[in-house]
XYZ file of C-alpha atoms in Angstrom:
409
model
C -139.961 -99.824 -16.462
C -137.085 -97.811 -15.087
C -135.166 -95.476 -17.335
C -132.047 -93.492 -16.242
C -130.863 -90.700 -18.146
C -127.092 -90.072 -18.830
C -126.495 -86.344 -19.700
C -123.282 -86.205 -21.647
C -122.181 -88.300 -24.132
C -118.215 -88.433 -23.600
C -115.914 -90.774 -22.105
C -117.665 -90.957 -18.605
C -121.088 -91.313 -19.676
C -120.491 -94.022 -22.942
C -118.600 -95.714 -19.972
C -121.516 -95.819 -17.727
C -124.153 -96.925 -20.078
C -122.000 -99.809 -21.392
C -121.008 -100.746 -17.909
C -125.088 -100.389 -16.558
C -125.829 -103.380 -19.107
C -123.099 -105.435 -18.187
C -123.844 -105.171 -14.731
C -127.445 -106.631 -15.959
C -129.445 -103.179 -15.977
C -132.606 -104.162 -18.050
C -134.429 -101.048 -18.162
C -134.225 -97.929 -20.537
C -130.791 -96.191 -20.784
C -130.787 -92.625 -22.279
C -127.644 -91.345 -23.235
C -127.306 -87.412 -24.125
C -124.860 -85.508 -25.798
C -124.383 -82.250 -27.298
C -122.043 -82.225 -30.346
C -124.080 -84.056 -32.764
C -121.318 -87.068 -32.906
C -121.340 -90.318 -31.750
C -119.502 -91.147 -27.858
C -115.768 -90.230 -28.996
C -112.261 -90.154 -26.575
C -110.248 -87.192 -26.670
C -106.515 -87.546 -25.955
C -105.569 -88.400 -29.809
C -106.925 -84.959 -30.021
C -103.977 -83.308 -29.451
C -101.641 -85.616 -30.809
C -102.107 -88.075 -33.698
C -105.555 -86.647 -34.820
C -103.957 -83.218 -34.801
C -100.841 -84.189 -36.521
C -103.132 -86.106 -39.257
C -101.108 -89.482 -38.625
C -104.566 -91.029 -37.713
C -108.315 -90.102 -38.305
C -110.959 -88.612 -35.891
C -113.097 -91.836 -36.571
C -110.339 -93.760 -34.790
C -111.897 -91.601 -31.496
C -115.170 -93.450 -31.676
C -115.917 -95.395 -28.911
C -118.641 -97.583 -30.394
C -120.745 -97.463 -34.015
C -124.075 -96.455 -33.991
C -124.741 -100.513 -34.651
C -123.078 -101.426 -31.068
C -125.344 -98.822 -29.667
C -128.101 -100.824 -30.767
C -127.358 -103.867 -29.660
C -126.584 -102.753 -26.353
C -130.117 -100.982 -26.705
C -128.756 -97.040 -25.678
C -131.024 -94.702 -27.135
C -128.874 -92.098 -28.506
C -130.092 -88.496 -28.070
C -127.457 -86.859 -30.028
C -126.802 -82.356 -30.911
C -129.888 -81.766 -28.633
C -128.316 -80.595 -25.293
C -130.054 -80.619 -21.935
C -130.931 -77.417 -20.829
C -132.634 -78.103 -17.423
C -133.268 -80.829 -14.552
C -136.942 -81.206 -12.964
C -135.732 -82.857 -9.965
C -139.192 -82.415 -8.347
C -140.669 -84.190 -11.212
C -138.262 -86.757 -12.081
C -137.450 -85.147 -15.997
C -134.497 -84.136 -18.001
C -134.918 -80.690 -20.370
C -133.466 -80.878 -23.828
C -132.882 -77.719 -25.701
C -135.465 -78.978 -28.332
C -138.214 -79.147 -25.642
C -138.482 -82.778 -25.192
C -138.600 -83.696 -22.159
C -137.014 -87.530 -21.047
C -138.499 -89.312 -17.345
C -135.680 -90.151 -15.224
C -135.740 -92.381 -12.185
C -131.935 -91.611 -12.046
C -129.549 -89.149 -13.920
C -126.119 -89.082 -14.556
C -124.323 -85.641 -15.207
C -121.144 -86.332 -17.331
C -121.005 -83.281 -19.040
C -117.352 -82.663 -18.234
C -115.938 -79.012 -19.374
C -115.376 -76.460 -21.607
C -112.110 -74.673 -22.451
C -111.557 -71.704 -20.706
C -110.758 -68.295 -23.446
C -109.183 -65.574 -22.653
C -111.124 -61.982 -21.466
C -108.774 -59.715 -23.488
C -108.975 -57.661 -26.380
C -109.236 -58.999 -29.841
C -110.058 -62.544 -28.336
C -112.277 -63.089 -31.199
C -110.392 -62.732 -33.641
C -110.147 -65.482 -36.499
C -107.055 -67.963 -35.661
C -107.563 -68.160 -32.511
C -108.638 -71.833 -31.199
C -108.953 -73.740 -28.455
C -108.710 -77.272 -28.071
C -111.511 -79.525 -26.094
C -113.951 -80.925 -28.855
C -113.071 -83.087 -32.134
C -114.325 -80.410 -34.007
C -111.946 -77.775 -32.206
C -109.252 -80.896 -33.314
C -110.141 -80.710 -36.907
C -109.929 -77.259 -37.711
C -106.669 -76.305 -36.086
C -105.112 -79.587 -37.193
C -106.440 -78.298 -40.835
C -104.281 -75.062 -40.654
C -101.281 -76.574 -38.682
C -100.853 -79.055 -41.448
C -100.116 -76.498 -43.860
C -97.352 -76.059 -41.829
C -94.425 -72.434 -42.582
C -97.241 -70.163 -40.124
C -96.238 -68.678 -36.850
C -97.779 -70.304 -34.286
C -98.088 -69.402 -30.473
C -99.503 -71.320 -27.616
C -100.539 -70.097 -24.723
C -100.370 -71.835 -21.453
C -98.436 -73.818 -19.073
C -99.870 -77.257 -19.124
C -99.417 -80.271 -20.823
C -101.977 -79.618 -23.057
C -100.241 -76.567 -24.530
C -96.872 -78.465 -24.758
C -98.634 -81.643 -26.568
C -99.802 -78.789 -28.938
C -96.702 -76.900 -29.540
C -94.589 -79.875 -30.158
C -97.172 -81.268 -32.992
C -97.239 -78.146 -34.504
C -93.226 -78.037 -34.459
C -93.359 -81.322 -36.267
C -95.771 -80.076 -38.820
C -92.788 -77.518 -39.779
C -94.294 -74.122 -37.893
C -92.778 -71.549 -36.314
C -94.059 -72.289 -32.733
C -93.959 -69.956 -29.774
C -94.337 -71.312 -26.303
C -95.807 -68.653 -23.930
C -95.727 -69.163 -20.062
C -97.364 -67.079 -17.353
C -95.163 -68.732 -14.683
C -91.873 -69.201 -14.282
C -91.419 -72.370 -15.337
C -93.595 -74.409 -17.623
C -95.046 -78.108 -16.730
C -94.482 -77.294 -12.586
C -98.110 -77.781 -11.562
C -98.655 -80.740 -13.845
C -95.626 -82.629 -13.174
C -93.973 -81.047 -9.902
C -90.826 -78.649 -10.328
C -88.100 -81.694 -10.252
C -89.893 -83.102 -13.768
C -90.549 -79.761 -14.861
C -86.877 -79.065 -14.400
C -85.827 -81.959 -16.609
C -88.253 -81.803 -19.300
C -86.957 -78.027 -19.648
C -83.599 -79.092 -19.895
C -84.786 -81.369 -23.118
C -87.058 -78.299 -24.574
C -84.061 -76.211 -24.853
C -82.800 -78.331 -27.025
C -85.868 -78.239 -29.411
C -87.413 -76.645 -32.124
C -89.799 -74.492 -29.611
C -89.574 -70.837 -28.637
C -90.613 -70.624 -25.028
C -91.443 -67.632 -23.370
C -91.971 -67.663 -19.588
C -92.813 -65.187 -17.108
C -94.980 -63.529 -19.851
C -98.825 -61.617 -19.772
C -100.968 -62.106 -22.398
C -102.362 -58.331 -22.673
C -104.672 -58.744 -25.972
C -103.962 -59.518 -29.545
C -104.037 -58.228 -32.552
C -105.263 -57.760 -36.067
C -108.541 -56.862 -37.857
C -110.089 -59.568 -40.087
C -107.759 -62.596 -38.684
C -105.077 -62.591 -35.944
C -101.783 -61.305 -36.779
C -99.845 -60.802 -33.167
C -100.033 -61.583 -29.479
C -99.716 -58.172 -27.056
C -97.821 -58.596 -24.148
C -98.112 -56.942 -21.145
C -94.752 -55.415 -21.284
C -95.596 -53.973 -24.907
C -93.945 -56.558 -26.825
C -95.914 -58.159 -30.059
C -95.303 -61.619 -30.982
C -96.323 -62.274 -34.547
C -99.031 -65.206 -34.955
C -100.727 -66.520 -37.729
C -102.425 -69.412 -35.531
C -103.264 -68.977 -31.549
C -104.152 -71.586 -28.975
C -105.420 -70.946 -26.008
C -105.020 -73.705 -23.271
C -105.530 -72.158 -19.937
C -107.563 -74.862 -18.272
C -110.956 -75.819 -18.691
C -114.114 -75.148 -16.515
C -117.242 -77.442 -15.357
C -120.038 -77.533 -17.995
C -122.779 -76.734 -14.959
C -124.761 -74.171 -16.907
C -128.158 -76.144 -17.349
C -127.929 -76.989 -13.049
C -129.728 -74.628 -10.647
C -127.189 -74.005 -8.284
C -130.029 -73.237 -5.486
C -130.413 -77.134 -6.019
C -126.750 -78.295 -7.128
C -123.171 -77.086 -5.217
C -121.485 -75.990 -8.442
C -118.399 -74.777 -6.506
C -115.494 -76.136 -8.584
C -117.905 -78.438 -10.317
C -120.855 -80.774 -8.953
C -120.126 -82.050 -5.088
C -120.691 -85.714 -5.018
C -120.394 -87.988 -2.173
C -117.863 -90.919 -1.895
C -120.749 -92.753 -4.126
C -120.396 -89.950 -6.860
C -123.908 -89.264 -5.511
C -125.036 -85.230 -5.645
C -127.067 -83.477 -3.060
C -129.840 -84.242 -5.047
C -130.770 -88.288 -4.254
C -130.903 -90.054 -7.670
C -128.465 -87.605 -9.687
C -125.022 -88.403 -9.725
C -122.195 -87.267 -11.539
C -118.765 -88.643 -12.878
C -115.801 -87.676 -14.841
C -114.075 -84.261 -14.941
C -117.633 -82.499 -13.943
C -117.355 -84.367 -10.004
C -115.780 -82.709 -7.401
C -115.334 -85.942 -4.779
C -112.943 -86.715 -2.147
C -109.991 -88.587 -2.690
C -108.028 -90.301 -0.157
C -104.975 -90.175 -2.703
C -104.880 -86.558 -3.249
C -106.073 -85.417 0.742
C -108.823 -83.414 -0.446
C -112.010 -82.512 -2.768
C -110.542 -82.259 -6.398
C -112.125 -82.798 -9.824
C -109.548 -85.096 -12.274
C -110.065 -83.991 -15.945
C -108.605 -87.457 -17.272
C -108.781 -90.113 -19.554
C -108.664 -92.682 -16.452
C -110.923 -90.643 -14.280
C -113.778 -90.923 -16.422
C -113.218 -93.991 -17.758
C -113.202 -95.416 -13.808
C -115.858 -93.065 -12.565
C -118.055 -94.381 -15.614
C -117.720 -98.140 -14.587
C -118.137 -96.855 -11.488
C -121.402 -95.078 -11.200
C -123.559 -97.664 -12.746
C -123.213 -100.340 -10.198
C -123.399 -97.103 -7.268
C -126.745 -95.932 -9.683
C -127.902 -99.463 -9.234
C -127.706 -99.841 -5.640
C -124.008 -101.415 -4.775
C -122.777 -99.342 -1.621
C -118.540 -99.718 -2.235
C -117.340 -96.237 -2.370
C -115.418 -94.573 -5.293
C -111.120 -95.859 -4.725
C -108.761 -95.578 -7.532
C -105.488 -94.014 -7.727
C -105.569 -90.879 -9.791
C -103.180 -91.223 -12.865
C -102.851 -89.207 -16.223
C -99.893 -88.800 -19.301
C -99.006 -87.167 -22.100
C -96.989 -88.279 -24.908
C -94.992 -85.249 -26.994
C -91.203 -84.321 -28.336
C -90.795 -87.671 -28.502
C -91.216 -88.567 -24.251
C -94.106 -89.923 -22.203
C -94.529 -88.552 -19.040
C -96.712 -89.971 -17.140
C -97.637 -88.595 -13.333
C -99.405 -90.844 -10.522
C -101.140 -89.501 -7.229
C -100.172 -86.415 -5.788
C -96.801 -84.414 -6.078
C -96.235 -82.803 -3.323
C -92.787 -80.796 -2.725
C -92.698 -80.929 0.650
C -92.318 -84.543 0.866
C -89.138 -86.791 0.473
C -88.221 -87.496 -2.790
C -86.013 -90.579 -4.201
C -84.443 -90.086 -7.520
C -84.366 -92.752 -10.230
C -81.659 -91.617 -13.142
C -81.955 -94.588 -15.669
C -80.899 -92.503 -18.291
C -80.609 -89.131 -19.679
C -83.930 -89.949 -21.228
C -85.371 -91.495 -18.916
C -85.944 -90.924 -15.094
C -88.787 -91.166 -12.287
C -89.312 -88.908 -9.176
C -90.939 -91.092 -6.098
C -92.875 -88.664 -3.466
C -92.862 -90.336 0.238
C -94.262 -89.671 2.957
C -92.661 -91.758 5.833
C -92.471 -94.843 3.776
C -95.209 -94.599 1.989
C -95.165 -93.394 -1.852
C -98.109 -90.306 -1.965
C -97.057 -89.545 -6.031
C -94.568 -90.848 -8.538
C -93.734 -88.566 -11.974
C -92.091 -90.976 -14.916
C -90.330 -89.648 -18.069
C -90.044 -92.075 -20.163
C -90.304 -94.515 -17.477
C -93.623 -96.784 -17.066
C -92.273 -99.496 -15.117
C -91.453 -97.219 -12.561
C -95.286 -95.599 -12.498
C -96.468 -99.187 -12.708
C -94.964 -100.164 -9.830
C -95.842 -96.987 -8.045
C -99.595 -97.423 -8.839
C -99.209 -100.957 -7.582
C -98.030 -99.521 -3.771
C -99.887 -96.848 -3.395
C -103.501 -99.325 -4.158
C -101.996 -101.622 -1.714
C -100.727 -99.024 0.576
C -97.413 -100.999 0.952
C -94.384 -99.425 2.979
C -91.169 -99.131 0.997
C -87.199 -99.126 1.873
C -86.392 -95.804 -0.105
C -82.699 -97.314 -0.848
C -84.504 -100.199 -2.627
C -86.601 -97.775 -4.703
C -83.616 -95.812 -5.336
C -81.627 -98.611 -6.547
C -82.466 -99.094 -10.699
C -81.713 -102.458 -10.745
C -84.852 -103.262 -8.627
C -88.106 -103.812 -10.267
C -90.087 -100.854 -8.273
C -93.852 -103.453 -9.009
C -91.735 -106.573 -7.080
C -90.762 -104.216 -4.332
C -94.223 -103.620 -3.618
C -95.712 -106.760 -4.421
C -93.046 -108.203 -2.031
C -93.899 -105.673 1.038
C -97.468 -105.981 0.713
C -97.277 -109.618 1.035
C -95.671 -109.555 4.259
């Protein structure tokens, strides 16, 4: 009997598991995690989990009874600490040991903190986990606290606005010049500044984080330029980095995560990895990237079981990712590059999508407010359809019949 061992038990790896019995996997399935709760998803972390509008339980991907019945052993708050791949094993931190015939690493990443003075303080969170969730939604729901955030990514927005609505005192601090620009491109960023300024936030941009300060709990945030910025609560959202520290990097390439091929299969033959841990090659973006998304490792998931059992098809999808805060969704599809041309669609003042071409090909699309427009750009760019840029411009089309009617040609 064959048993393959999934090490990580988030989005990605539930995914895989419940997509190696569909595809009519018989054999033993071992699914690993780390936190001590069942397979969970993590974007209403930030937002209605945070805010308290909805429950962590609602994260759960399956009960421990669906588990069963799809016959996933659960190996749950014992962590792997090491891969035999001479001898076929899996390490857990309790000293169990699991045979493997194939592994999946889905251990995604942990939130990056900050190498500064007083970084330990009390108050200071980061959000990755649904335990990280819990306790800052706990003390942002008490709401009349001075809050600052620190970072320049959607994340850190999606935080700062729930914590607004909670009734806080929020600070917005920004390294760069502009907030959003490497998430969204500079022409969404632009906008979605625009509709900040009119909000309850404080944002701070082209600021340092020195240090912070306070002895028994955070009180302030030391700038660079000698400024203090009182805080009562701190998050930290500067990123997040691969969770590769059980790997033997004489064995794995850990550069920028684990190197997979267009199979999601690692150097090592058997062991494959998926979600925001694999560094792969996509033809969408023009390069090796890792995509810490909800879509990304819900895709790679499905993916890798079939590639785990044998099927030969190579990884394809069209990266895509969103955030919902301040009342807006944004939503962003392949790549945004500046450099290419860009059509403008102004439906509204609140709402508006920026197409990326290249010749006449869309490359990225960002939407505020504005899924059709996304939809239809995700539609083209899987089909690879050419497109009359005065017809995407135009607001009247429907941007999904444009391409549907191209790529049928």
């Amino acid at each position: 009997m064959k048993s393959f061992v999934i090490v990580g038990a988030g989005m990605a790896g539930a995914k895989a598991a419940e997509s190696l019995r569909n595809k009519g996997f018989d054999d033993r399935i071992f699914l690993v995690g780390d936190e001590g709760r069942l397979p969970y998803e993590r974007p209403p972390l930030s937002k209605e989990c945070l805010i308290g509008s909805k429950p962590l339980d609602i994260t759960t991907i399956r009960e421990w009874d669906q588990w069963m019945e799809l016959a996933v052993h659960l190996v749950l708050n014992d962590p792997v600490t090491a891969l035999d791949t001479s001898g076929g094993a899996v390490r857990l931190a309790s000293g169990i040991e699991i045979k493997a015939d194939k592994v999946l690493l889905a251990t995604g990443g942990r939130a990056n903190v900050m190498d500064v003075a007083g970084a330990d303080l009390p108050g200071i969170h980061t959000l990755r986990t649904a335990e990280d969730s819990d306790a800052l939604g706990d003390r942002l729901r008490r709401g009349r606290a001075k809050v600052a955030v620190i970072g320049g990514g959607l994340l850190a927005v999606e935080v700062a606005s729930a914590a607004a609505t909670l009734g806080n005192d929020v600070t917005w601090m920004v390294r760069s010049r502009h907030p959003l620009t490497a998430a969204v491109g500079a022409h969404a960023a632009d906008t979605l500044a625009r509709r900040y300024a009119t909000s309850d936030l404080n944002i701070m941009t082209g600021v340092s984080v020195a240090g912070f300060e306070g002895r028994d709990k955070v009180q302030g945030v030391a700038l660079d330029d000698g400024r203090i910025i009182e805080a009562d609560i701190v998050l930290v959202a500067i990123g997040q980095s691969p969770s590769v520290g059980y790997l033997d990097r004489s064995v794995f390439d850990t550069r920028h995560g684990v190197q997979v091929d267009a199979r999601l299969e690692t150097t090592v033959p058997g062991v494959f990895a998926a979600g925001d841990l694999a560094s792969f090659d996509d033809p969408f973006i023009g390069g090796r990237v890792r995509h810490g998304t909800w879509l990304n490792a819900q895709q790679q998931g499905d993916y890798v079981a079939g590639a785990m059992m044998g099927e030969p098809e190579p990884f394809r999808s069209v990266p895509w990712y969103w955030s919902d805060h301040h009342d807006l969704n944004v939503q962003v599809v392949g790549r945004i590059d500046e450099t290419a041309d860009i059509v403008t669609r102004l439906h509204s003042d609140d709402s508006v999508s920026y197409f990326y071409l290249s010749g006449s090909s869309i490359v990225g699309a960002v939407g505020i407010n504005a899924n059709r427009d996304i939809r239809g750009a995700m539609l083209q760019m899987e089909k690879g359809a050419a497109i009359d840029p005065g017809a995407l411009r135009d607001i009247k089309s429907d941007v999904r019949k444009i391409g549907a009617k191209v790529a049928a040609l």
